[in-house]
Amino acid sequence: MLELEILGSNATAPTREGPASSYLLRTETGVVLVDAGPGSLLAYCARHDLADLRGIVVTHMHADHSLDLMAWAYRWTFPEVLPRVPLFFPEGERERLKAFDAVFGIPTLPTMNSPIAQSWDLREMPRDGTTVHTVDGVTFRSYAAHHSVPSAALRFEAPGGRTVAFSSDTGYCEPVVEAARDADLFVCEATYLEADEQALHGHGHLTARLAGELAAEADARHLVLTHFASPALWDEGRLHAADGYSGKISVAVPGTVL
């Protein structure tokens, strides 16, 4: 089994529709959190037990994908210390994680001196598309997305063959196409309806139309649009994506299970 549950899908920050970027992969025995945008812990606790968490994978260290890591770490170390689980993050970003602890560590509480380091088994992901990682019986690979910080597109594969891919934040690039190749579900950012070259190729984002074209090139079976600049763009974004992609299209509405 490998199901996708949307915790949050907003770019930048939570809205009344739900948290920023955060997703769950349901496995046979638990759940894996992909991205920890602000609001993710609250949404998780409303529907799941903390004991179900088997690991965390962060695609990149922008706040709308990682800010709640400290909230998770605080909860993992207080009022009781919970069992450590792996935290995967892009190779080269360890110093950013250390900075979290430098700012928010609590020297007077022994279990919270360095909440990130004390909560998680930290594992760097080479974005080479070949290194295989395993979490809760599911394997995954990390690919080099095109963004302003090291950003990892992800490809998860369950033992039965089901595949779920994530674009992360990215411009249009070949490694993301490969991450999504023949995926059963492809969760792809669609930040804009229209954008200039700086936003798309300088900073590194996609329009909904480009997300559709990328999914078509990858032959993904089901495109799930996410990371819109505003939830008001959901319906029109779906139409734009359909211009270049003829498969099934969904919007990553928080609470949805696919």
Short mmCIF file of C-alpha atoms in Angstrom, two decimals:
data_model
loop_
_atom_site.label_atom_id
_atom_site.label_comp_id
_atom_site.label_asym_id
_atom_site.label_seq_id
_atom_site.Cartn_x
_atom_site.Cartn_y
_atom_site.Cartn_z
CA MET A 1 0.00 0.00 0.00
CA LEU A 2 1.13 3.53 -0.72
CA GLU A 3 -1.53 6.22 -0.36
CA LEU A 4 -1.11 9.97 -0.48
CA GLU A 5 -2.83 12.22 2.05
CA ILE A 6 -2.70 15.99 1.63
CA LEU A 7 -2.03 17.80 4.91
CA GLY A 8 -1.35 21.17 3.28
CA SER A 9 -0.64 22.53 -0.18
CA ASN A 10 -0.28 26.29 0.12
CA ALA A 11 2.77 28.14 -1.11
CA THR A 12 4.44 30.44 1.42
CA ALA A 13 2.10 30.16 4.42
CA PRO A 14 -1.13 28.60 5.75
CA THR A 15 -4.50 29.93 4.63
CA ARG A 16 -8.00 29.14 5.81
CA GLU A 17 -7.90 26.18 3.39
CA GLY A 18 -5.08 24.58 5.36
CA PRO A 19 -1.32 24.42 6.05
CA ALA A 20 1.58 25.11 3.73
CA SER A 21 3.31 22.28 1.89
CA SER A 22 3.01 18.99 3.77
CA TYR A 23 1.97 15.52 2.68
CA LEU A 24 1.69 12.04 4.15
CA LEU A 25 2.50 8.77 2.47
CA ARG A 26 0.54 5.99 4.12
CA THR A 27 2.45 2.71 4.18
CA GLU A 28 1.49 -0.73 5.49
CA THR A 29 2.53 0.13 9.05
CA GLY A 30 2.56 3.90 9.43
CA VAL A 31 3.04 7.22 7.67
CA VAL A 32 5.94 9.19 6.21
CA LEU A 33 5.79 12.99 6.27
CA VAL A 34 6.96 14.73 3.09
CA ASP A 35 7.70 18.39 3.90
CA ALA A 36 6.86 20.13 7.15
CA GLY A 37 5.37 23.46 6.16
CA PRO A 38 3.79 25.66 8.84
CA GLY A 39 0.57 24.14 10.14
CA SER A 40 1.59 20.57 9.31
CA LEU A 41 1.87 19.35 12.91
CA LEU A 42 -1.57 20.66 13.83
CA ALA A 43 -3.16 19.04 10.77
CA TYR A 44 -1.36 15.78 11.48
CA CYS A 45 -2.39 15.62 15.13
CA ALA A 46 -6.04 16.17 14.19
CA ARG A 47 -6.08 12.84 12.30
CA HIS A 48 -3.11 10.70 13.31
CA ASP A 49 -1.19 9.46 16.34
CA LEU A 50 2.39 10.61 16.76
CA ALA A 51 3.39 6.97 17.14
CA ASP A 52 2.38 6.36 13.48
CA LEU A 53 5.20 8.55 12.12
CA ARG A 54 7.98 6.48 10.55
CA GLY A 55 10.09 9.23 9.02
CA ILE A 56 10.27 12.75 7.56
CA VAL A 57 11.57 13.77 4.14
CA VAL A 58 12.13 17.49 3.47
CA THR A 59 12.48 18.50 -0.17
CA HIS A 60 14.19 21.81 0.58
CA MET A 61 14.83 24.27 3.36
CA HIS A 62 12.52 27.14 2.46
CA ALA A 63 10.18 27.98 5.32
CA ASP A 64 6.95 26.90 3.60
CA HIS A 65 8.39 23.37 3.38
CA SER A 66 10.42 23.12 6.60
CA LEU A 67 9.43 25.71 9.22
CA ASP A 68 7.37 23.25 11.28
CA LEU A 69 10.40 21.00 11.77
CA MET A 70 11.02 22.82 15.02
CA ALA A 71 7.40 22.40 16.11
CA TRP A 72 7.73 18.67 15.41
CA ALA A 73 11.05 18.54 17.26
CA TYR A 74 9.64 20.36 20.30
CA ARG A 75 6.76 17.90 20.41
CA TRP A 76 9.17 14.98 19.97
CA THR A 77 11.19 16.03 23.04
CA PHE A 78 8.51 17.41 25.40
CA PRO A 79 6.61 16.56 27.59
CA GLU A 80 8.15 13.14 26.90
CA VAL A 81 10.97 12.05 24.64
CA LEU A 82 9.59 10.02 21.71
CA PRO A 83 11.55 7.43 19.70
CA ARG A 84 13.87 8.90 17.07
CA VAL A 85 12.86 8.54 13.43
CA PRO A 86 14.91 9.43 10.32
CA LEU A 87 14.85 12.93 8.87
CA PHE A 88 16.02 13.06 5.25
CA PHE A 89 17.11 16.39 3.74
CA PRO A 90 19.08 17.55 0.66
CA GLU A 91 22.80 17.01 0.80
CA GLY A 92 24.68 20.12 1.87
CA GLU A 93 21.90 21.59 4.01
CA ARG A 94 23.04 20.32 7.43
CA GLU A 95 24.14 23.80 8.51
CA ARG A 96 20.61 25.16 8.00
CA LEU A 97 19.31 22.47 10.35
CA LYS A 98 21.97 23.36 12.90
CA ALA A 99 20.82 26.96 12.66
CA PHE A 100 17.32 25.89 13.76
CA ASP A 101 18.83 24.46 16.94
CA ALA A 102 21.09 27.48 17.46
CA VAL A 103 18.06 29.78 17.51
CA PHE A 104 15.45 27.62 19.26
CA GLY A 105 17.42 25.21 21.47
CA ILE A 106 16.66 25.50 25.20
CA PRO A 107 19.88 25.20 27.25
CA THR A 108 18.06 24.76 30.56
CA LEU A 109 16.15 21.65 29.40
CA PRO A 110 18.49 18.68 28.82
CA THR A 111 16.22 17.01 26.26
CA MET A 112 15.76 20.24 24.29
CA ASN A 113 19.29 21.65 24.01
CA SER A 114 19.27 20.84 20.31
CA PRO A 115 15.71 19.72 19.46
CA ILE A 116 16.38 18.87 15.79
CA ALA A 117 19.52 16.85 16.53
CA GLN A 118 17.92 15.19 19.55
CA SER A 119 14.67 14.25 17.78
CA TRP A 120 15.74 12.89 14.41
CA ASP A 121 18.28 10.58 12.84
CA LEU A 122 19.66 13.08 10.31
CA ARG A 123 20.31 11.67 6.83
CA GLU A 124 21.52 13.69 3.83
CA MET A 125 20.11 12.88 0.39
CA PRO A 126 22.42 13.09 -2.65
CA ARG A 127 20.26 14.47 -5.46
CA ASP A 128 21.72 12.06 -7.99
CA GLY A 129 18.62 10.04 -8.92
CA THR A 130 20.44 6.79 -8.15
CA THR A 131 21.09 6.59 -4.40
CA VAL A 132 18.32 4.50 -2.85
CA HIS A 133 16.94 5.35 0.58
CA THR A 134 14.51 3.23 2.59
CA VAL A 135 11.91 4.33 5.11
CA ASP A 136 9.26 2.01 6.56
CA GLY A 137 9.69 -0.54 3.78
CA VAL A 138 9.35 2.04 1.00
CA THR A 139 12.32 3.00 -1.17
CA PHE A 140 12.89 6.42 -2.68
CA ARG A 141 15.37 8.41 -4.74
CA SER A 142 16.16 12.11 -4.77
CA TYR A 143 16.67 14.17 -7.96
CA ALA A 144 18.10 17.65 -8.51
CA ALA A 145 15.20 20.06 -9.00
CA HIS A 146 15.88 23.59 -10.26
CA HIS A 147 15.30 26.09 -7.45
CA SER A 148 17.06 28.87 -5.57
CA VAL A 149 18.26 26.48 -2.83
CA PRO A 150 19.12 22.76 -3.09
CA SER A 151 15.72 21.22 -3.86
CA ALA A 152 14.98 17.52 -4.16
CA ALA A 153 12.35 16.00 -6.42
CA LEU A 154 11.39 12.63 -4.97
CA ARG A 155 10.33 9.25 -6.33
CA PHE A 156 8.85 6.74 -3.85
CA GLU A 157 8.30 3.11 -4.80
CA ALA A 158 6.36 0.60 -2.70
CA PRO A 159 7.21 -3.13 -2.80
CA GLY A 160 4.13 -3.81 -4.93
CA GLY A 161 5.28 -1.36 -7.58
CA ARG A 162 3.13 1.68 -6.79
CA THR A 163 5.00 4.93 -7.41
CA VAL A 164 4.42 8.42 -5.99
CA ALA A 165 6.60 11.32 -7.17
CA PHE A 166 6.99 14.90 -5.90
CA SER A 167 8.40 17.75 -7.96
CA SER A 168 9.47 19.86 -4.97
CA ASP A 169 9.76 23.56 -5.89
CA THR A 170 11.35 23.65 -9.32
CA GLY A 171 11.60 25.07 -12.77
CA TYR A 172 11.12 22.78 -15.77
CA CYS A 173 14.13 20.42 -15.87
CA GLU A 174 14.99 16.89 -16.97
CA PRO A 175 15.70 15.42 -13.50
CA VAL A 176 12.14 16.21 -12.39
CA VAL A 177 10.79 14.56 -15.54
CA GLU A 178 12.78 11.44 -14.62
CA ALA A 179 11.53 11.52 -11.03
CA ALA A 180 7.95 11.49 -12.36
CA ARG A 181 8.51 8.92 -15.13
CA ASP A 182 5.43 6.59 -15.32
CA ALA A 183 4.45 7.55 -11.76
CA ASP A 184 1.03 6.46 -10.51
CA LEU A 185 0.74 9.82 -8.73
CA PHE A 186 2.79 12.90 -9.52
CA VAL A 187 2.48 15.77 -7.02
CA CYS A 188 3.67 18.80 -8.94
CA GLU A 189 4.01 22.43 -7.98
CA ALA A 190 1.95 24.91 -10.00
CA THR A 191 2.74 28.17 -8.26
CA TYR A 192 1.50 30.50 -10.99
CA LEU A 193 -0.93 30.76 -13.87
CA GLU A 194 1.45 33.16 -15.63
CA ALA A 195 5.00 34.15 -14.67
CA ASP A 196 8.09 35.82 -16.11
CA GLU A 197 11.43 34.22 -16.88
CA GLN A 198 12.95 35.24 -13.55
CA ALA A 199 10.24 33.45 -11.58
CA LEU A 200 10.30 30.36 -13.78
CA HIS A 201 13.99 29.92 -14.59
CA GLY A 202 15.83 32.31 -12.30
CA HIS A 203 14.16 31.47 -8.99
CA GLY A 204 12.70 28.16 -10.22
CA HIS A 205 8.93 27.59 -10.28
CA LEU A 206 6.26 26.22 -12.64
CA THR A 207 2.99 27.47 -13.99
CA ALA A 208 0.05 25.06 -13.98
CA ARG A 209 0.39 24.74 -17.77
CA LEU A 210 4.07 23.81 -17.44
CA ALA A 211 3.18 21.29 -14.74
CA GLY A 212 0.80 19.64 -17.20
CA GLU A 213 3.44 19.59 -19.92
CA LEU A 214 6.01 18.11 -17.55
CA ALA A 215 3.56 15.40 -16.44
CA ALA A 216 2.81 14.57 -20.08
CA GLU A 217 6.51 14.28 -20.92
CA ALA A 218 6.98 11.95 -17.95
CA ASP A 219 3.90 9.84 -18.85
CA ALA A 220 2.66 10.21 -15.29
CA ARG A 221 -0.74 8.56 -14.78
CA HIS A 222 -2.31 11.05 -12.37
CA LEU A 223 -1.21 14.67 -11.90
CA VAL A 224 -1.85 16.30 -8.53
CA LEU A 225 -1.39 20.09 -8.70
CA THR A 226 -0.08 21.79 -5.57
CA HIS A 227 1.76 24.85 -4.21
CA PHE A 228 -0.50 27.43 -5.87
CA ALA A 229 0.25 31.04 -4.93
CA SER A 230 -3.41 31.24 -3.83
CA PRO A 231 -6.22 28.68 -3.44
CA ALA A 232 -8.26 31.01 -5.67
CA LEU A 233 -6.21 29.65 -8.60
CA TRP A 234 -7.17 25.98 -8.10
CA ASP A 235 -9.97 25.72 -10.67
CA GLU A 236 -8.31 27.78 -13.38
CA GLY A 237 -5.01 26.03 -12.73
CA ARG A 238 -6.60 22.67 -13.42
CA LEU A 239 -7.82 23.97 -16.79
CA HIS A 240 -4.38 25.34 -17.67
CA ALA A 241 -2.73 22.01 -16.82
CA ALA A 242 -5.21 20.18 -19.05
CA ASP A 243 -3.95 22.18 -22.05
CA GLY A 244 -0.85 20.02 -22.14
CA TYR A 245 -1.84 16.87 -20.25
CA SER A 246 -4.70 14.50 -21.07
CA GLY A 247 -4.50 12.27 -17.99
CA LYS A 248 -6.34 12.57 -14.69
CA ILE A 249 -5.79 15.88 -12.88
CA SER A 250 -6.52 16.62 -9.23
CA VAL A 251 -5.83 19.60 -6.98
CA ALA A 252 -4.05 18.92 -3.67
CA VAL A 253 -6.93 19.94 -1.41
CA PRO A 254 -6.03 19.47 2.28
CA GLY A 255 -7.68 16.40 3.76
CA THR A 256 -7.84 14.55 0.41
CA VAL A 257 -6.57 10.97 0.24
CA LEU A 258 -5.46 9.60 -3.13
#
